[in-house]
Amino acid sequence: MSWNQTRRKAVSGLVVGFCAASVVLALIPLGFILTYVIRNGLPALSLGFFTQMPKPVGEPGGGMANAIAGTLILVGLAALVAVPIGIISGIYVSEYRRTRLASAVRFSADILNGVPSIVIGLFAYTAAVLPFRRFSALAGGLALGIMMIPIIVRTTEELLNLVPGALRDGALALGASRARAVFTVILPAALPGILTGVLVALARIAGETAPLLFTAFNNRFWSTRLDQPIASLTVQVYTYAISPYDDWHRQAWAGATVLIGAILLFSLLARATTRRLERMHRT
Amino acid sequence: MKIVRSLLFVLAAAVAVLLAPAASAEPVQIDGAGATFPYPIYSKWFSEYNKIHPDIRINYQSIGSGGGIRQLSNQTVFFGATDGPMTAEQLQAAPGRVLHFPTVLGAVVPVYNLEGVDAELKFSGPVLAGIFLGKIAKWNDPALAKDNPGVTFPAGEITVVHRADGSGTSYIFCDYLSKVSPEWKTKVGVATSVNWPAGIGGKGNEGVAGLVKQAPGSIGYVELIYALQNKIAYGSVKSFDGEFVRASIDSVSAAAAAAAKQMPPDFRVSITNAPGPGVYPISSFTWLLLYEKPRDKQRSRMMVDFMSWAIHDGQKFAGELGYAPLPGAVVSLEEAALKKIKAE
Amino acid sequence: MSARGPRGASSGGGRLFPLWTGLVAVLVPCLVAGIAATLWWESLLSIREFGLHFWRTSVWDPVAGEFGAFPFIWGTLYSSFLALLLSTPIALGIAIFLSDLSPHRLRQPLIFLTELLAAIPSIVYGLWGIFVLVPLVRSLESATPAWLRGMPFFAGPPLGVGLLAASLVLAVMMIPYTASVAREILKAVPSTQREGAYALGATRWEAIRMALFYGRTGIIGAIMLGLGRALGETMAVTMLIGNNPKASLSLFAPQYTMAAVIANEFTEAADELYLNALVEIGLVLFLITVLINALSRLLIWRVGSERRARAPRPVPATAT
């Protein structure tokens, strides 16, 4: 083996080692955080936590049933807003990439991604709360949805671009219209990756507090109405965490555990669906 | 595309369920927002009141005193709550006349973390101001030694911890410092958010308590309940009359009792540095804000009824949660003031 | 197949498709314009009062009514770029490992675990940061040798909270975003490219390098996604950065970011000028984000304009 070959092999080995080390490095804080959260949160988790409403200080028990339902509703609303807009915009930008609108959309999506969540909350407050003189779940869903859009647009666009041209050419050669080619051939090919993008976006917003403070507000009571303030796990956890009481702190950690667990579960479910889609697509 | 179809169906069903007209005898919800300081006792009150009147649900969120005032002015909430009374400009800016109703009393205490010092420290006003101004930078400063004879201070630097977020607690603390230090008054002033001359900012009372607990040689200020619950050492403060008083239910009530005699009709009064024996100098009322002529008469009637309950029956919950109850004189004055609300 | 207009294989394919997808897509720039307009409108008082000085002044005094954004701009850029520096190599390393190098059985669980990092709410990062990371950083700071302390980067008392703690937590928060998207990009590089490289005798790293180059715009996009997260992060940062509006080179010094000051003071700000000044900080952050994005586009364009070929660049044919 020449010196050059040895050198190249060594560099390659180093890089591979670095990559493996990166994974380990990233898992260390994860392990730290998870153990910390679970250790603090597990003692407070009980059936009551999932079925009861928050109780004032000094009264034992109490739970976050309304906050759990609220987070589900808010995330659902956000997805309703963001997924169609995000994917269709991504399709447009990928299909008509040379147009000015496509450049504008791409640029806007990147900017939107960098806007702090609290500024988006402010915008949603001005657009959806002030005119109606009330805080509402809809306003909260809107704020969260706006935050999801750029992630979905970007990943959809990039993944559609990476679908091999042969696939598209084949579809068009068989006489499909552009729309049909996209929806029946190209999109399904990119779907697993797009789903990852959606998941990343969902995970991002499920843990947000700031934009909800002036949109969905929060609600001590059970409410599923879209035009009323609604509780959410993040705001409830935040409220409890900044209080002086140990009991509420424990509940805050329990809430955080439930939140992370829910995101996890959803992630797992979506991955399983992705794999089925991949398999379907291959046949 | 079967998956898409079934998903759409599930979605449509969910939307239909959520938007379905609510059942007839639905409870009335009243939203309020404001100070974080009284949140624990307000949540107790609203819960107790809901037990007596299950058809009335009062939903209060602590977004800060200023936030409460703003949302009240924007009319996105029905009532507000604040630790610092509204200024003349804020009252002017509101769409209608806003009335202040004191609910409970609280105290702000200086907390510290000093290794090797077990004794309770005594702080006089000017010394506290000096520390937070950054002028008194070391623990073994002669000014501190003068107030604390017999205590050996370490030679380390003082790390000042203040609030990063705007808060009524800061307002109360700055209000006190302005009264005992002319330099503070001109240089920094009184507000929920000020330009702190020194130190690091913690987020929320809890943040300050956490930072002080962790960093040796630090000093901060928090609401009494946070010092008690977090078991941090807090010092006594020199009152107007010259004695070093430790914050407690009694010493805070004493501060209010002095103010009760000269209570202005709109209840907007500062009771920091109040004269009198056994008075804790960094005490304050916290207020609930209601419109005098609200548009929603039904909710207004409910809130007036709630306030009557709160200033009488509600007061018994104050002590166990670390708040001082209202003095009797103030309660009578409030009863009269509540009648001013035109809820009929 | 119904007759539905021109079905050419080249561009076109009906007027309806670009029309309705375009209408949806235009919502995105409209949203951004709406946000910009709101920010502008709600900060007019402050803009008129301070003009461009706002970007350069360092005083933040709500009582005196003097506001300047410089310390916040400094803190945001310093913490975000430091976090970027720390997180990008690791995120890319993870992406490469998970798309290419990892043994098959470990792949799914590892992907799952790295995405778990994104599932952790920012407030949990903040709380963990206060109770675990800050003491760690404080001991690290106390242990810095004296000769290092002399340098402006390491000046100041070991408080624990400060720029370093905030940057570390930001880096951890950025990793999953960059890593997930970069992984998908790398996965989507056609295998013909990889196989071609190996056929030509490339080492592992050289093949990876080729894949990185192929997907470079996507990778830069992934990095920008992570950066966007850092620029706008509020909760975790404000709990760990010390919240002191004084720009400083030192990693140990408590500093302040734009998103943090807005979050901390917005709900309490009650007078008009104060509110406007805070919203103007939001506007400044917005404009800085636009600037950074414009610069990164320039970078992408320089790095190799339109690599967006439908047909992948053909690897030299393995002709027989």
XYZ file of N, CA, C and O in Angstrom, chain A residues 7-170:
656
model
N -2.621 7.001 4.102
C -3.115 8.265 4.650
C -4.622 8.368 4.472
O -5.360 8.713 5.386
N -5.075 8.040 3.267
C -6.510 8.147 3.010
C -7.299 7.229 3.908
O -8.361 7.593 4.420
N -6.765 6.033 4.091
C -7.479 5.088 4.947
C -7.544 5.592 6.377
O -8.567 5.454 7.053
N -6.415 6.180 6.815
C -6.377 6.682 8.188
C -7.378 7.804 8.393
O -8.132 7.837 9.375
N -7.390 8.737 7.424
C -8.341 9.846 7.517
C -9.755 9.304 7.570
O -10.585 9.727 8.374
N -10.022 8.340 6.701
C -11.363 7.770 6.661
C -11.726 7.158 8.002
O -12.825 7.346 8.519
N -10.751 6.427 8.572
C -11.015 5.809 9.870
C -11.304 6.841 10.943
O -12.214 6.684 11.760
N -10.528 7.940 10.897
C -10.730 9.014 11.880
C -12.132 9.591 11.773
O -12.820 9.815 12.772
N -12.535 9.834 10.535
C -13.850 10.439 10.339
C -14.947 9.513 10.850
O -15.879 9.936 11.531
N -14.815 8.231 10.492
C -15.822 7.266 10.957
C -15.874 7.269 12.480
O -16.951 7.273 13.085
N -14.686 7.306 13.085
C -14.643 7.346 14.543
C -15.316 8.597 15.079
O -16.076 8.549 16.054
N -15.055 9.727 14.417
C -15.663 10.979 14.861
C -17.176 10.905 14.806
O -17.882 11.362 15.701
N -17.690 10.333 13.703
C -19.135 10.251 13.546
C -19.757 9.405 14.647
O -20.793 9.773 15.212
N -19.111 8.293 14.931
C -19.647 7.445 15.995
C -19.594 8.180 17.324
O -20.539 8.127 18.121
N -18.485 8.906 17.524
C -18.358 9.655 18.780
C -19.423 10.731 18.889
O -19.925 11.012 19.985
N -19.786 11.343 17.752
C -20.817 12.377 17.780
C -22.118 11.828 18.315
O -22.814 12.481 19.094
N -22.433 10.620 17.857
C -23.688 10.030 18.308
C -23.655 9.859 19.821
O -24.599 10.213 20.529
N -22.540 9.325 20.301
C -22.414 9.127 21.745
C -22.505 10.468 22.477
O -23.212 10.613 23.472
N -21.806 11.467 21.920
C -21.805 12.791 22.548
C -23.201 13.372 22.656
O -23.554 14.010 23.634
N -24.010 13.160 21.608
C -25.362 13.714 21.631
C -26.245 12.966 22.615
O -27.168 13.529 23.195
N -25.935 11.679 22.797
C -26.790 10.890 23.685
C -26.520 11.165 25.159
O -27.364 10.885 26.009
N -25.345 11.730 25.440
C -25.037 11.985 26.852
C -25.996 12.997 27.480
O -26.633 12.694 28.494
N -26.149 14.208 26.904
C -27.115 15.137 27.513
C -28.524 14.565 27.504
O -29.310 14.818 28.420
N -28.840 13.781 26.459
C -30.170 13.190 26.399
C -30.405 12.314 27.606
O -31.432 12.391 28.286
N -29.420 11.463 27.870
C -29.535 10.568 29.014
C -29.684 11.353 30.308
O -30.563 11.080 31.129
N -28.829 12.375 30.471
C -28.881 13.252 31.631
C -30.280 13.817 31.849
O -30.865 13.710 32.906
N -30.770 14.448 30.778
C -32.048 15.141 30.880
C -33.177 14.172 31.159
O -34.004 14.393 32.044
N -33.209 13.078 30.410
C -34.307 12.133 30.600
C -34.325 11.560 32.006
O -35.368 11.465 32.639
N -33.140 11.157 32.493
C -33.119 10.605 33.851
C -33.592 11.653 34.832
O -34.365 11.362 35.750
N -33.154 12.876 34.621
C -33.530 13.933 35.539
C -35.040 14.148 35.546
O -35.673 14.207 36.590
N -35.610 14.260 34.341
C -37.046 14.501 34.231
C -37.843 13.340 34.811
O -38.754 13.527 35.621
N -37.460 12.126 34.404
C -38.241 10.965 34.850
C -38.098 10.761 36.343
O -39.068 10.477 37.044
N -36.885 10.962 36.857
C -36.689 10.758 38.288
C -37.565 11.707 39.082
O -38.112 11.360 40.120
N -37.693 12.941 38.593
C -38.511 13.912 39.305
C -39.994 13.764 39.013
O -40.831 14.126 39.827
N -40.298 13.271 37.821
C -41.695 13.270 37.415
C -42.444 12.008 37.748
O -43.640 12.039 38.017
N -41.742 10.885 37.744
C -42.436 9.620 37.950
C -43.198 9.536 39.269
O -44.334 9.056 39.290
N -42.605 10.020 40.378
C -43.350 9.923 41.648
C -44.706 10.609 41.601
O -45.620 10.216 42.310
N -44.823 11.640 40.751
C -46.089 12.373 40.753
C -47.079 11.837 39.751
O -48.225 12.273 39.693
N -46.641 10.863 38.942
C -47.556 10.323 37.950
C -48.470 9.286 38.561
O -48.027 8.366 39.227
N -49.757 9.442 38.340
C -50.712 8.466 38.846
C -51.904 8.539 37.923
O -51.962 9.389 37.041
N -52.869 7.680 38.144
C -54.047 7.740 37.284
C -54.713 9.102 37.432
O -55.218 9.673 36.482
N -54.685 9.602 38.670
C -55.310 10.891 38.946
C -54.724 12.003 38.102
O -55.412 12.930 37.699
N -53.435 11.882 37.811
C -52.788 12.915 37.021
C -53.454 13.067 35.662
O -53.558 14.156 35.118
N -53.881 11.947 35.117
C -54.458 11.996 33.782
C -55.943 12.293 33.767
O -56.527 12.535 32.726
N -56.578 12.223 34.935
C -58.021 12.378 34.922
C -58.524 13.591 35.695
O -59.658 13.984 35.526
N -57.664 14.170 36.532
C -58.150 15.271 37.350
C -57.713 16.623 36.823
O -56.776 16.743 36.050
N -58.422 17.647 37.302
C -58.062 19.019 36.968
C -57.042 19.515 37.992
O -56.907 18.943 39.063
N -56.355 20.607 37.682
C -55.392 21.155 38.637
C -56.089 21.545 39.928
O -57.201 22.062 39.915
N -55.393 21.311 41.025
C -55.951 21.694 42.329
C -55.095 22.806 42.905
O -53.903 22.885 42.652
N -55.714 23.648 43.711
C -54.913 24.719 44.309
C -53.911 24.156 45.302
O -53.992 22.998 45.689
N -53.007 25.015 45.722
C -51.945 24.583 46.611
C -52.505 24.058 47.914
O -53.469 24.576 48.434
N -51.843 23.053 48.442
C -52.249 22.570 49.747
C -53.245 21.430 49.654
O -53.399 20.659 50.584
N -53.931 21.341 48.528
C -54.856 20.222 48.385
C -54.136 19.113 47.642
O -53.617 19.330 46.555
N -54.133 17.934 48.229
C -53.373 16.844 47.588
C -54.022 16.395 46.295
O -55.224 16.586 46.099
N -53.237 15.790 45.458
C -53.783 15.258 44.213
C -53.862 16.325 43.162
O -53.088 17.268 43.143
N -54.808 16.203 42.323
C -54.906 17.135 41.207
C -54.088 16.618 40.047
O -53.146 15.856 40.233
N -54.459 17.005 38.872
C -53.766 16.491 37.704
C -53.770 17.482 36.575
O -54.029 18.668 36.781
N -53.486 16.993 35.395
C -53.420 17.891 34.248
C -54.257 17.361 33.093
O -53.864 17.503 31.938
N -55.398 16.773 33.426
C -56.209 16.205 32.353
C -56.555 17.249 31.295
O -56.463 17.002 30.092
N -56.933 18.446 31.779
C -57.322 19.481 30.814
C -56.137 19.932 29.970
O -56.282 20.247 28.786
N -54.951 19.946 30.597
C -53.770 20.382 29.847
C -53.389 19.362 28.778
O -52.964 19.725 27.680
N -53.545 18.079 29.115
C -53.219 17.039 28.137
C -54.152 17.145 26.937
O -53.725 17.157 25.778
N -55.466 17.256 27.242
C -56.426 17.397 26.141
C -56.131 18.652 25.343
O -56.187 18.662 24.109
N -55.822 19.727 26.060
C -55.552 20.999 25.401
C -54.370 20.915 24.450
O -54.431 21.411 23.318
N -53.282 20.289 24.895
C -52.113 20.176 24.020
C -52.461 19.384 22.775
O -52.063 19.746 21.662
N -53.239 18.296 22.959
C -53.622 17.500 21.793
C -54.401 18.344 20.790
O -54.144 18.317 19.584
N -55.354 19.116 21.319
C -56.174 19.937 20.429
C -55.322 20.993 19.724
O -55.430 21.203 18.511
N -54.449 21.653 20.499
C -53.631 22.709 19.909
C -52.710 22.156 18.826
O -52.571 22.751 17.756
N -52.072 21.026 19.119
C -51.166 20.437 18.134
C -51.942 19.994 16.902
O -51.503 20.169 15.764
N -53.144 19.448 17.146
C -53.982 19.047 16.011
C -54.343 20.238 15.137
O -54.244 20.183 13.908
N -54.730 21.337 15.772
C -55.076 22.546 15.017
C -53.870 23.043 14.214
O -53.986 23.419 13.052
N -52.716 23.048 14.894
C -51.509 23.529 14.230
C -51.202 22.691 12.995
O -50.891 23.223 11.929
N -51.305 21.363 13.151
C -51.021 20.477 12.026
C -52.018 20.728 10.891
O -51.650 20.747 9.721
N -53.277 20.944 11.267
C -54.314 21.214 10.269
C -53.961 22.423 9.428
O -54.200 22.475 8.222
N -53.400 23.422 10.087
C -53.014 24.639 9.371
C -51.741 24.403 8.571
O -51.650 24.727 7.388
N -50.738 23.810 9.225
C -49.408 23.801 8.632
C -49.159 22.721 7.599
O -48.461 22.954 6.625
N -49.702 21.515 7.819
C -49.341 20.425 6.907
C -49.816 20.670 5.470
O -49.024 20.583 4.528
N -51.095 21.020 5.252
C -51.488 21.286 3.857
C -50.707 22.437 3.239
O -50.160 22.305 2.144
N -50.631 23.548 3.977
C -49.927 24.709 3.432
C -48.459 24.360 3.173
O -47.907 24.674 2.122
N -47.851 23.694 4.139
C -46.428 23.380 4.024
C -46.130 22.463 2.862
O -45.246 22.729 2.048
N -46.881 21.376 2.755
C -46.585 20.407 1.703
C -46.887 20.986 0.320
O -46.074 20.862 -0.608
N -48.031 21.640 0.190
C -48.361 22.183 -1.128
C -47.371 23.270 -1.535
O -46.938 23.337 -2.695
N -46.985 24.116 -0.576
C -45.983 25.126 -0.909
C -44.682 24.463 -1.313
O -44.014 24.898 -2.257
N -44.323 23.397 -0.592
C -43.106 22.674 -0.931
C -43.183 22.113 -2.342
O -42.203 22.140 -3.098
N -44.351 21.605 -2.691
C -44.534 21.072 -4.040
C -44.341 22.178 -5.064
O -43.629 22.016 -6.057
N -44.960 23.312 -4.807
C -44.840 24.406 -5.768
C -43.383 24.814 -5.952
O -42.894 24.962 -7.069
N -42.693 24.983 -4.816
C -41.305 25.450 -4.897
C -40.423 24.441 -5.602
O -39.484 24.791 -6.314
N -40.743 23.161 -5.429
C -39.942 22.147 -6.092
C -40.254 22.060 -7.578
O -39.363 21.897 -8.408
N -41.522 22.173 -7.932
C -41.919 22.031 -9.340
C -41.568 23.247 -10.175
O -41.212 23.135 -11.340
N -41.733 24.407 -9.595
C -41.552 25.635 -10.372
C -40.426 26.451 -9.782
O -40.548 27.639 -9.546
N -39.288 25.763 -9.556
C -38.238 26.354 -8.758
C -37.642 27.606 -9.351
O -37.038 28.388 -8.648
N -37.795 27.788 -10.647
C -37.127 28.959 -11.227
C -37.965 30.220 -11.190
O -37.514 31.275 -11.552
N -39.212 30.082 -10.747
C -40.050 31.282 -10.719
C -39.679 32.180 -9.538
O -39.054 31.751 -8.579
N -40.112 33.423 -9.664
C -39.812 34.385 -8.597
C -40.561 34.037 -7.322
O -40.057 34.197 -6.228
N -41.771 33.532 -7.505
C -42.560 33.153 -6.332
C -41.838 32.072 -5.536
O -41.784 32.113 -4.313
N -41.234 31.130 -6.252
C -40.526 30.053 -5.560
C -39.385 30.611 -4.720
O -39.195 30.214 -3.562
N -38.625 31.543 -5.300
C -37.535 32.144 -4.520
C -38.092 32.865 -3.316
O -37.539 32.780 -2.212
N -39.185 33.582 -3.528
C -39.783 34.331 -2.421
C -40.236 33.383 -1.323
O -40.020 33.635 -0.134
N -40.854 32.276 -1.727
C -41.344 31.327 -0.727
C -40.189 30.718 0.056
O -40.232 30.615 1.280
N -39.139 30.333 -0.678
C -37.987 29.715 -0.014
C -37.379 30.665 1.002
O -37.114 30.312 2.151
N -37.168 31.885 0.569
C -36.585 32.898 1.434
C -37.476 33.147 2.643
O -37.001 33.199 3.782
N -38.772 33.312 2.383
C -39.708 33.580 3.478
C -39.727 32.444 4.480
O -39.791 32.680 5.686
N -39.670 31.212 3.983
C -39.708 30.072 4.903
C -38.501 30.106 5.828
O -38.614 29.872 7.029
N -37.332 30.429 5.270
C -36.136 30.488 6.121
C -36.254 31.582 7.161
O -35.851 31.427 8.313
N -36.799 32.714 6.746
C -36.950 33.814 7.701
C -37.935 33.425 8.799
O -37.668 33.606 9.988
N -39.057 32.874 8.364
C -40.093 32.474 9.327
C -39.519 31.526 10.370
O -39.870 31.574 11.541
N -38.598 30.677 9.921
C -38.016 29.713 10.831
C -37.216 30.381 11.939
O -37.107 29.864 13.041
N -36.644 31.544 11.627
C -35.801 32.211 12.607
C -36.556 33.181 13.504
O -35.993 33.712 14.452
N -37.822 33.407 13.218
C -38.576 34.350 14.045
C -38.811 33.713 15.413
O -39.284 32.586 15.488
N -38.475 34.417 16.481
C -38.661 33.799 17.798
C -40.124 33.513 18.065
O -41.007 34.258 17.631
N -40.373 32.466 18.796
C -41.745 32.028 19.018
C -42.572 33.122 19.659
O -43.770 33.232 19.415
N -41.919 33.963 20.447
C -42.704 34.972 21.123
C -43.182 36.049 20.148
O -44.274 36.603 20.313
N -42.392 36.318 19.106
C -42.820 37.288 18.100
C -44.008 36.733 17.319
O -44.957 37.453 16.991
N -43.954 35.436 17.034
C -45.086 34.817 16.342
C -46.327 34.873 17.233
O -47.445 35.102 16.758
N -46.104 34.692 18.542
C -47.222 34.810 19.469
C -47.810 36.210 19.411
O -49.022 36.391 19.413
N -46.928 37.200 19.345
C -47.381 38.586 19.262
C -48.213 38.823 18.011
O -49.264 39.458 18.036
N -47.731 38.260 16.882
C -48.467 38.404 15.630
C -49.839 37.748 15.734
O -50.856 38.331 15.342
N -49.848 36.531 16.266
C -51.128 35.819 16.403
C -52.054 36.565 17.354
O -53.276 36.589 17.167
N -51.467 37.190 18.383
C -52.268 37.985 19.312
C -52.942 39.130 18.577
O -54.140 39.383 18.717
N -52.146 39.845 17.754
C -52.692 40.987 17.025
C -53.727 40.548 16.001
O -54.739 41.212 15.791
N -53.475 39.385 15.366
C -54.356 38.969 14.275
C -55.576 38.190 14.751
O -56.642 38.279 14.143
N -55.413 37.401 15.814
C -56.504 36.481 16.151
C -57.092 36.669 17.540
O -58.085 36.042 17.873
N -56.470 37.492 18.361
C -57.027 37.665 19.701
C -57.655 39.048 19.852
O -58.804 39.184 20.258
N -56.893 40.073 19.523
C -57.388 41.442 19.685
C -58.692 41.710 18.942
O -59.621 42.270 19.529
N -58.787 41.335 17.652
C -60.021 41.655 16.934
C -61.249 41.009 17.552
O -62.344 41.543 17.459
N -61.058 39.854 18.206
C -62.206 39.146 18.761
C -62.349 39.366 20.256
O -63.273 38.865 20.873
N -61.404 40.103 20.823
C -61.431 40.400 22.245
C -61.482 39.146 23.105
O -62.099 39.128 24.153
N -60.859 38.079 22.648
C -60.802 36.914 23.526
C -59.639 36.018 23.146
O -59.262 35.927 21.985
N -59.120 35.373 24.166
C -58.101 34.360 23.918
C -58.814 33.100 23.475
O -59.927 32.827 23.886
N -58.192 32.338 22.616
C -58.884 31.145 22.118
C -57.895 30.073 21.713
O -56.729 30.346 21.431
N -58.399 28.835 21.666
C -57.572 27.721 21.221
C -57.182 27.923 19.765
O -56.080 27.565 19.343
N -58.099 28.524 18.984
C -57.814 28.745 17.562
C -56.589 29.635 17.374
O -55.729 29.357 16.536
N -56.529 30.701 18.191
C -55.381 31.601 18.065
C -54.091 30.865 18.416
O -53.063 31.035 17.757
N -54.163 30.014 19.448
C -52.985 29.244 19.829
C -52.573 28.285 18.732
O -51.390 28.166 18.398
N -53.572 27.611 18.142
C -53.281 26.687 17.055
C -52.662 27.415 15.876
O -51.746 26.910 15.224
N -53.173 28.614 15.605
C -52.622 29.410 14.508
C -51.155 29.731 14.743
O -50.311 29.555 13.859
N -50.858 30.210 15.955
C -49.472 30.571 16.273
C -48.546 29.367 16.097
O -47.484 29.458 15.477
N -48.959 28.218 16.620
C -48.122 27.021 16.510
C -48.005 26.562 15.065
O -46.941 26.136 14.616
N -49.114 26.671 14.332
C -49.090 26.257 12.932
C -48.110 27.086 12.118
O -47.347 26.553 11.300
N -48.106 28.390 12.371
C -47.174 29.261 11.657
C -45.738 28.803 11.898
O -44.901 28.848 10.994
N -45.464 28.345 13.108
C -44.102 27.908 13.402
C -43.733 26.624 12.688
O -42.566 26.373 12.421
N -44.740 25.809 12.394
C -44.452 24.528 11.744
C -44.177 24.704 10.250
O -43.416 23.936 9.659
N -44.838 25.687 9.664
C -44.802 25.807 8.201
C -43.402 25.777 7.602
O -43.143 24.986 6.696
N -42.474 26.628 8.061
C -41.170 26.648 7.380
C -40.448 25.307 7.394
O -39.806 24.933 6.404
N -40.552 24.574 8.494
C -39.862 23.286 8.554
C -40.436 22.348 7.504
O -39.702 21.671 6.772
N -41.768 22.320 7.400
C -42.396 21.410 6.445
C -42.093 21.825 5.009
O -41.791 20.981 4.152
N -42.155 23.127 4.742
C -41.889 23.585 3.372
C -40.478 23.195 2.949
O -40.265 22.632 1.871
N -39.518 23.485 3.817
C -38.132 23.217 3.481
C -37.860 21.745 3.235
O -37.249 21.359 2.244
N -38.315 20.893 4.173
C -38.030 19.468 3.992
C -38.775 18.907 2.795
O -38.216 18.125 2.020
N -40.024 19.336 2.575
C -40.753 18.842 1.408
C -40.019 19.206 0.133
O -39.808 18.361 -0.754
N -39.606 20.456 0.046
C -38.933 20.901 -1.169
C -37.647 20.113 -1.405
O -37.429 19.573 -2.488
N -36.815 20.034 -0.381
C -35.535 19.365 -0.561
C -35.714 17.908 -0.949
O -35.003 17.376 -1.802
N -36.689 17.245 -0.309
C -36.853 15.819 -0.592
C -37.480 15.571 -1.953
O -37.118 14.622 -2.630
N -38.387 16.450 -2.360
C -38.946 16.286 -3.703
C -37.852 16.477 -4.746
O -37.816 15.797 -5.766
N -36.937 17.413 -4.464
C -35.858 17.634 -5.419
C -34.958 16.435 -5.563
O -34.370 16.206 -6.614
N -34.824 15.700 -4.473
C -33.883 14.586 -4.510
C -34.478 13.311 -5.097
O -33.766 12.334 -5.272
N -35.777 13.350 -5.386
C -36.349 12.175 -6.045
C -35.706 12.068 -7.424
O -35.649 13.047 -8.155
N -35.202 10.895 -7.797
C -34.475 10.797 -9.064
C -35.344 11.221 -10.240
O -36.533 10.925 -10.296
N -34.714 11.955 -11.137
C -35.444 12.459 -12.290
C -36.061 11.359 -13.128
O -37.089 11.558 -13.773
N -35.421 10.187 -13.076
C -35.925 9.077 -13.882
C -37.378 8.770 -13.536
O -38.199 8.463 -14.413
N -37.699 8.876 -12.252
C -39.067 8.588 -11.797
C -40.064 9.549 -12.432
O -41.112 9.164 -12.955
N -39.695 10.817 -12.393
C -40.594 11.837 -12.925
C -40.735 11.676 -14.437
O -41.842 11.677 -14.968
N -39.569 11.510 -15.084
C -39.611 11.372 -16.535
C -40.467 10.183 -16.949
O -41.234 10.255 -17.916
N -40.331 9.094 -16.189
C -41.119 7.906 -16.484
C -42.609 8.201 -16.412
O -43.386 7.827 -17.288
